[in-house]
Amino acid sequence: MTEGTLTQTTNQEFLTFTLGDENYALDILTVKEIRGYESVTKIANAPAFIKGVINLRGDIVPIVDLRIKFNVGQAKYDEFTIVIVLHIHNRIVGIVVDGVSDVVNLSKDQMRPPPEFGVAFDSRYLLGLATINEQMIILVDINELISSEEMGLFERNTVEEKE
């Protein structure tokens, strides 16, 4: 299976989450844990969407607020704020979302190609779209998004060596 393409297997599991009024999903295999937001150590000159870093059991984990990155949802931090901790390219990264919904099992037939417009972020970071219970779910290629140059979290050489 190559990144950025739909799998050829019968089903794939996704963790669904919300950003603003939109429903998104990412590959469940990238999820390490789901936790509440905790205070972060700020990093000088980091983009606004990189909130800082936390020490997670000895690992220094950058925290990215997808609500700020894609200008969706209200970026407030309280006991209900959720961080999805991801394991991507042998590194750990946390993403802040409005809420986590469910784990869904999708077949290739349920997935449609991504649109070229009409979503909060660049379609190269999308696997496609799916409809579940009459709700549109945007399937995010979280590996591609988090390792993208615009995020600036990884050295490009490091990502290419791991692939």
PDB file of N, CA and C in Angstrom, residues 94-134:
ATOM      1  N   GLY A  94       1.009  15.547  18.188  1.00  0.00           N
ATOM      2  CA  GLY A  94      -0.353  15.692  18.682  1.00  0.00           C
ATOM      3  C   GLY A  94      -1.117  16.691  17.835  1.00  0.00           C
ATOM      4  N   ILE A  95      -2.383  16.394  17.550  1.00  0.00           N
ATOM      5  CA  ILE A  95      -3.230  17.346  16.827  1.00  0.00           C
ATOM      6  C   ILE A  95      -4.436  17.692  17.700  1.00  0.00           C
ATOM      7  N   VAL A  96      -4.743  18.983  17.768  1.00  0.00           N
ATOM      8  CA  VAL A  96      -5.890  19.456  18.532  1.00  0.00           C
ATOM      9  C   VAL A  96      -7.093  19.515  17.608  1.00  0.00           C
ATOM     10  N   VAL A  97      -8.201  18.912  18.057  1.00  0.00           N
ATOM     11  CA  VAL A  97      -9.448  18.902  17.290  1.00  0.00           C
ATOM     12  C   VAL A  97     -10.589  19.305  18.221  1.00  0.00           C
ATOM     13  N   ASP A  98     -11.747  19.612  17.635  1.00  0.00           N
ATOM     14  CA  ASP A  98     -12.899  19.997  18.453  1.00  0.00           C
ATOM     15  C   ASP A  98     -13.482  18.817  19.212  1.00  0.00           C
ATOM     16  N   GLY A  99     -13.482  17.648  18.602  1.00  0.00           N
ATOM     17  CA  GLY A  99     -14.031  16.479  19.268  1.00  0.00           C
ATOM     18  C   GLY A  99     -13.741  15.221  18.487  1.00  0.00           C
ATOM     19  N   VAL A 100     -13.736  14.098  19.186  1.00  0.00           N
ATOM     20  CA  VAL A 100     -13.559  12.793  18.552  1.00  0.00           C
ATOM     21  C   VAL A 100     -14.910  12.105  18.584  1.00  0.00           C
ATOM     22  N   SER A 101     -15.307  11.501  17.461  1.00  0.00           N
ATOM     23  CA  SER A 101     -16.637  10.929  17.367  1.00  0.00           C
ATOM     24  C   SER A 101     -16.668   9.425  17.537  1.00  0.00           C
ATOM     25  N   ASP A 102     -16.041   8.706  16.603  1.00  0.00           N
ATOM     26  CA  ASP A 102     -16.242   7.268  16.544  1.00  0.00           C
ATOM     27  C   ASP A 102     -15.144   6.636  15.700  1.00  0.00           C
ATOM     28  N   VAL A 103     -15.077   5.324  15.732  1.00  0.00           N
ATOM     29  CA  VAL A 103     -14.243   4.578  14.796  1.00  0.00           C
ATOM     30  C   VAL A 103     -15.193   3.968  13.778  1.00  0.00           C
ATOM     31  N   VAL A 104     -14.901   4.201  12.492  1.00  0.00           N
ATOM     32  CA  VAL A 104     -15.759   3.671  11.439  1.00  0.00           C
ATOM     33  C   VAL A 104     -14.954   2.753  10.539  1.00  0.00           C
ATOM     34  N   ASN A 105     -15.618   1.777  10.017  1.00  0.00           N
ATOM     35  CA  ASN A 105     -15.029   0.793   9.116  1.00  0.00           C
ATOM     36  C   ASN A 105     -15.569   1.094   7.722  1.00  0.00           C
ATOM     37  N   LEU A 106     -14.691   1.448   6.782  1.00  0.00           N
ATOM     38  CA  LEU A 106     -15.131   1.805   5.438  1.00  0.00           C
ATOM     39  C   LEU A 106     -14.563   0.849   4.411  1.00  0.00           C
ATOM     40  N   SER A 107     -15.399   0.481   3.473  1.00  0.00           N
ATOM     41  CA  SER A 107     -14.915  -0.315   2.340  1.00  0.00           C
ATOM     42  C   SER A 107     -14.474   0.653   1.250  1.00  0.00           C
ATOM     43  N   LYS A 108     -13.678   0.164   0.339  1.00  0.00           N
ATOM     44  CA  LYS A 108     -13.207   0.992  -0.771  1.00  0.00           C
ATOM     45  C   LYS A 108     -14.390   1.553  -1.563  1.00  0.00           C
ATOM     46  N   ASP A 109     -15.470   0.776  -1.668  1.00  0.00           N
ATOM     47  CA  ASP A 109     -16.659   1.223  -2.405  1.00  0.00           C
ATOM     48  C   ASP A 109     -17.348   2.410  -1.743  1.00  0.00           C
ATOM     49  N   GLN A 110     -17.170   2.589  -0.442  1.00  0.00           N
ATOM     50  CA  GLN A 110     -17.804   3.699   0.267  1.00  0.00           C
ATOM     51  C   GLN A 110     -17.020   5.001   0.134  1.00  0.00           C
ATOM     52  N   MET A 111     -15.781   4.925  -0.355  1.00  0.00           N
ATOM     53  CA  MET A 111     -14.921   6.099  -0.470  1.00  0.00           C
ATOM     54  C   MET A 111     -14.987   6.671  -1.877  1.00  0.00           C
ATOM     55  N   ARG A 112     -15.097   8.002  -1.938  1.00  0.00           N
ATOM     56  CA  ARG A 112     -15.124   8.724  -3.205  1.00  0.00           C
ATOM     57  C   ARG A 112     -13.872   9.588  -3.322  1.00  0.00           C
ATOM     58  N   PRO A 113     -13.445   9.891  -4.543  1.00  0.00           N
ATOM     59  CA  PRO A 113     -12.253  10.738  -4.699  1.00  0.00           C
ATOM     60  C   PRO A 113     -12.483  12.127  -4.096  1.00  0.00           C
ATOM     61  N   PRO A 114     -11.405  12.782  -3.666  1.00  0.00           N
ATOM     62  CA  PRO A 114     -11.561  14.116  -3.066  1.00  0.00           C
ATOM     63  C   PRO A 114     -11.958  15.148  -4.113  1.00  0.00           C
ATOM     64  N   PRO A 115     -12.703  16.173  -3.695  1.00  0.00           N
ATOM     65  CA  PRO A 115     -13.043  17.259  -4.617  1.00  0.00           C
ATOM     66  C   PRO A 115     -11.826  18.156  -4.808  1.00  0.00           C
ATOM     67  N   GLU A 116     -11.854  18.957  -5.831  1.00  0.00           N
ATOM     68  CA  GLU A 116     -10.762  19.898  -6.069  1.00  0.00           C
ATOM     69  C   GLU A 116     -10.995  21.224  -5.355  1.00  0.00           C
ATOM     70  N   PHE A 117     -12.170  21.383  -4.747  1.00  0.00           N
ATOM     71  CA  PHE A 117     -12.499  22.630  -4.065  1.00  0.00           C
ATOM     72  C   PHE A 117     -13.529  22.338  -2.981  1.00  0.00           C
ATOM     73  N   GLY A 118     -13.804  23.343  -2.150  1.00  0.00           N
ATOM     74  CA  GLY A 118     -14.911  23.253  -1.210  1.00  0.00           C
ATOM     75  C   GLY A 118     -14.587  22.658   0.146  1.00  0.00           C
ATOM     76  N   VAL A 119     -13.327  22.367   0.439  1.00  0.00           N
ATOM     77  CA  VAL A 119     -12.975  21.907   1.774  1.00  0.00           C
ATOM     78  C   VAL A 119     -11.920  22.850   2.336  1.00  0.00           C
ATOM     79  N   ALA A 120     -11.711  22.764   3.627  1.00  0.00           N
ATOM     80  CA  ALA A 120     -10.872  23.731   4.328  1.00  0.00           C
ATOM     81  C   ALA A 120      -9.397  23.652   3.959  1.00  0.00           C
ATOM     82  N   PHE A 121      -8.950  22.529   3.422  1.00  0.00           N
ATOM     83  CA  PHE A 121      -7.539  22.457   3.106  1.00  0.00           C
ATOM     84  C   PHE A 121      -7.268  21.759   1.789  1.00  0.00           C
ATOM     85  N   ASP A 122      -6.035  21.864   1.365  1.00  0.00           N
ATOM     86  CA  ASP A 122      -5.543  21.377   0.091  1.00  0.00           C
ATOM     87  C   ASP A 122      -5.926  19.916  -0.155  1.00  0.00           C
ATOM     88  N   SER A 123      -6.457  19.627  -1.341  1.00  0.00           N
ATOM     89  CA  SER A 123      -6.943  18.276  -1.635  1.00  0.00           C
ATOM     90  C   SER A 123      -5.822  17.239  -1.712  1.00  0.00           C
ATOM     91  N   ARG A 124      -4.563  17.663  -1.781  1.00  0.00           N
ATOM     92  CA  ARG A 124      -3.492  16.652  -1.787  1.00  0.00           C
ATOM     93  C   ARG A 124      -3.356  15.980  -0.430  1.00  0.00           C
ATOM     94  N   TYR A 125      -3.986  16.542   0.603  1.00  0.00           N
ATOM     95  CA  TYR A 125      -3.970  15.940   1.931  1.00  0.00           C
ATOM     96  C   TYR A 125      -5.230  15.130   2.197  1.00  0.00           C
ATOM     97  N   LEU A 126      -5.996  14.857   1.158  1.00  0.00           N
ATOM     98  CA  LEU A 126      -7.239  14.100   1.311  1.00  0.00           C
ATOM     99  C   LEU A 126      -7.135  12.748   0.636  1.00  0.00           C
ATOM    100  N   LEU A 127      -7.679  11.734   1.302  1.00  0.00           N
ATOM    101  CA  LEU A 127      -7.811  10.417   0.687  1.00  0.00           C
ATOM    102  C   LEU A 127      -9.102  10.350  -0.112  1.00  0.00           C
ATOM    103  N   GLY A 128     -10.102  11.076   0.363  1.00  0.00           N
ATOM    104  CA  GLY A 128     -11.387  11.053  -0.314  1.00  0.00           C
ATOM    105  C   GLY A 128     -12.495  11.475   0.626  1.00  0.00           C
ATOM    106  N   LEU A 129     -13.719  11.129   0.240  1.00  0.00           N
ATOM    107  CA  LEU A 129     -14.914  11.451   1.015  1.00  0.00           C
ATOM    108  C   LEU A 129     -15.728  10.191   1.201  1.00  0.00           C
ATOM    109  N   ALA A 130     -16.493  10.151   2.268  1.00  0.00           N
ATOM    110  CA  ALA A 130     -17.404   9.040   2.503  1.00  0.00           C
ATOM    111  C   ALA A 130     -18.660   9.595   3.165  1.00  0.00           C
ATOM    112  N   THR A 131     -19.761   8.900   2.989  1.00  0.00           N
ATOM    113  CA  THR A 131     -21.001   9.292   3.651  1.00  0.00           C
ATOM    114  C   THR A 131     -21.378   8.206   4.640  1.00  0.00           C
ATOM    115  N   ILE A 132     -21.569   8.630   5.896  1.00  0.00           N
ATOM    116  CA  ILE A 132     -21.954   7.698   6.949  1.00  0.00           C
ATOM    117  C   ILE A 132     -23.178   8.294   7.639  1.00  0.00           C
ATOM    118  N   ASN A 133     -24.250   7.511   7.685  1.00  0.00           N
ATOM    119  CA  ASN A 133     -25.498   7.991   8.286  1.00  0.00           C
ATOM    120  C   ASN A 133     -25.895   9.367   7.750  1.00  0.00           C
ATOM    121  N   GLU A 134     -25.801   9.506   6.447  1.00  0.00           N
ATOM    122  CA  GLU A 134     -26.169  10.732   5.721  1.00  0.00           C
ATOM    123  C   GLU A 134     -25.320  11.943   6.100  1.00  0.00           C
TER     124      GLU A 134
END
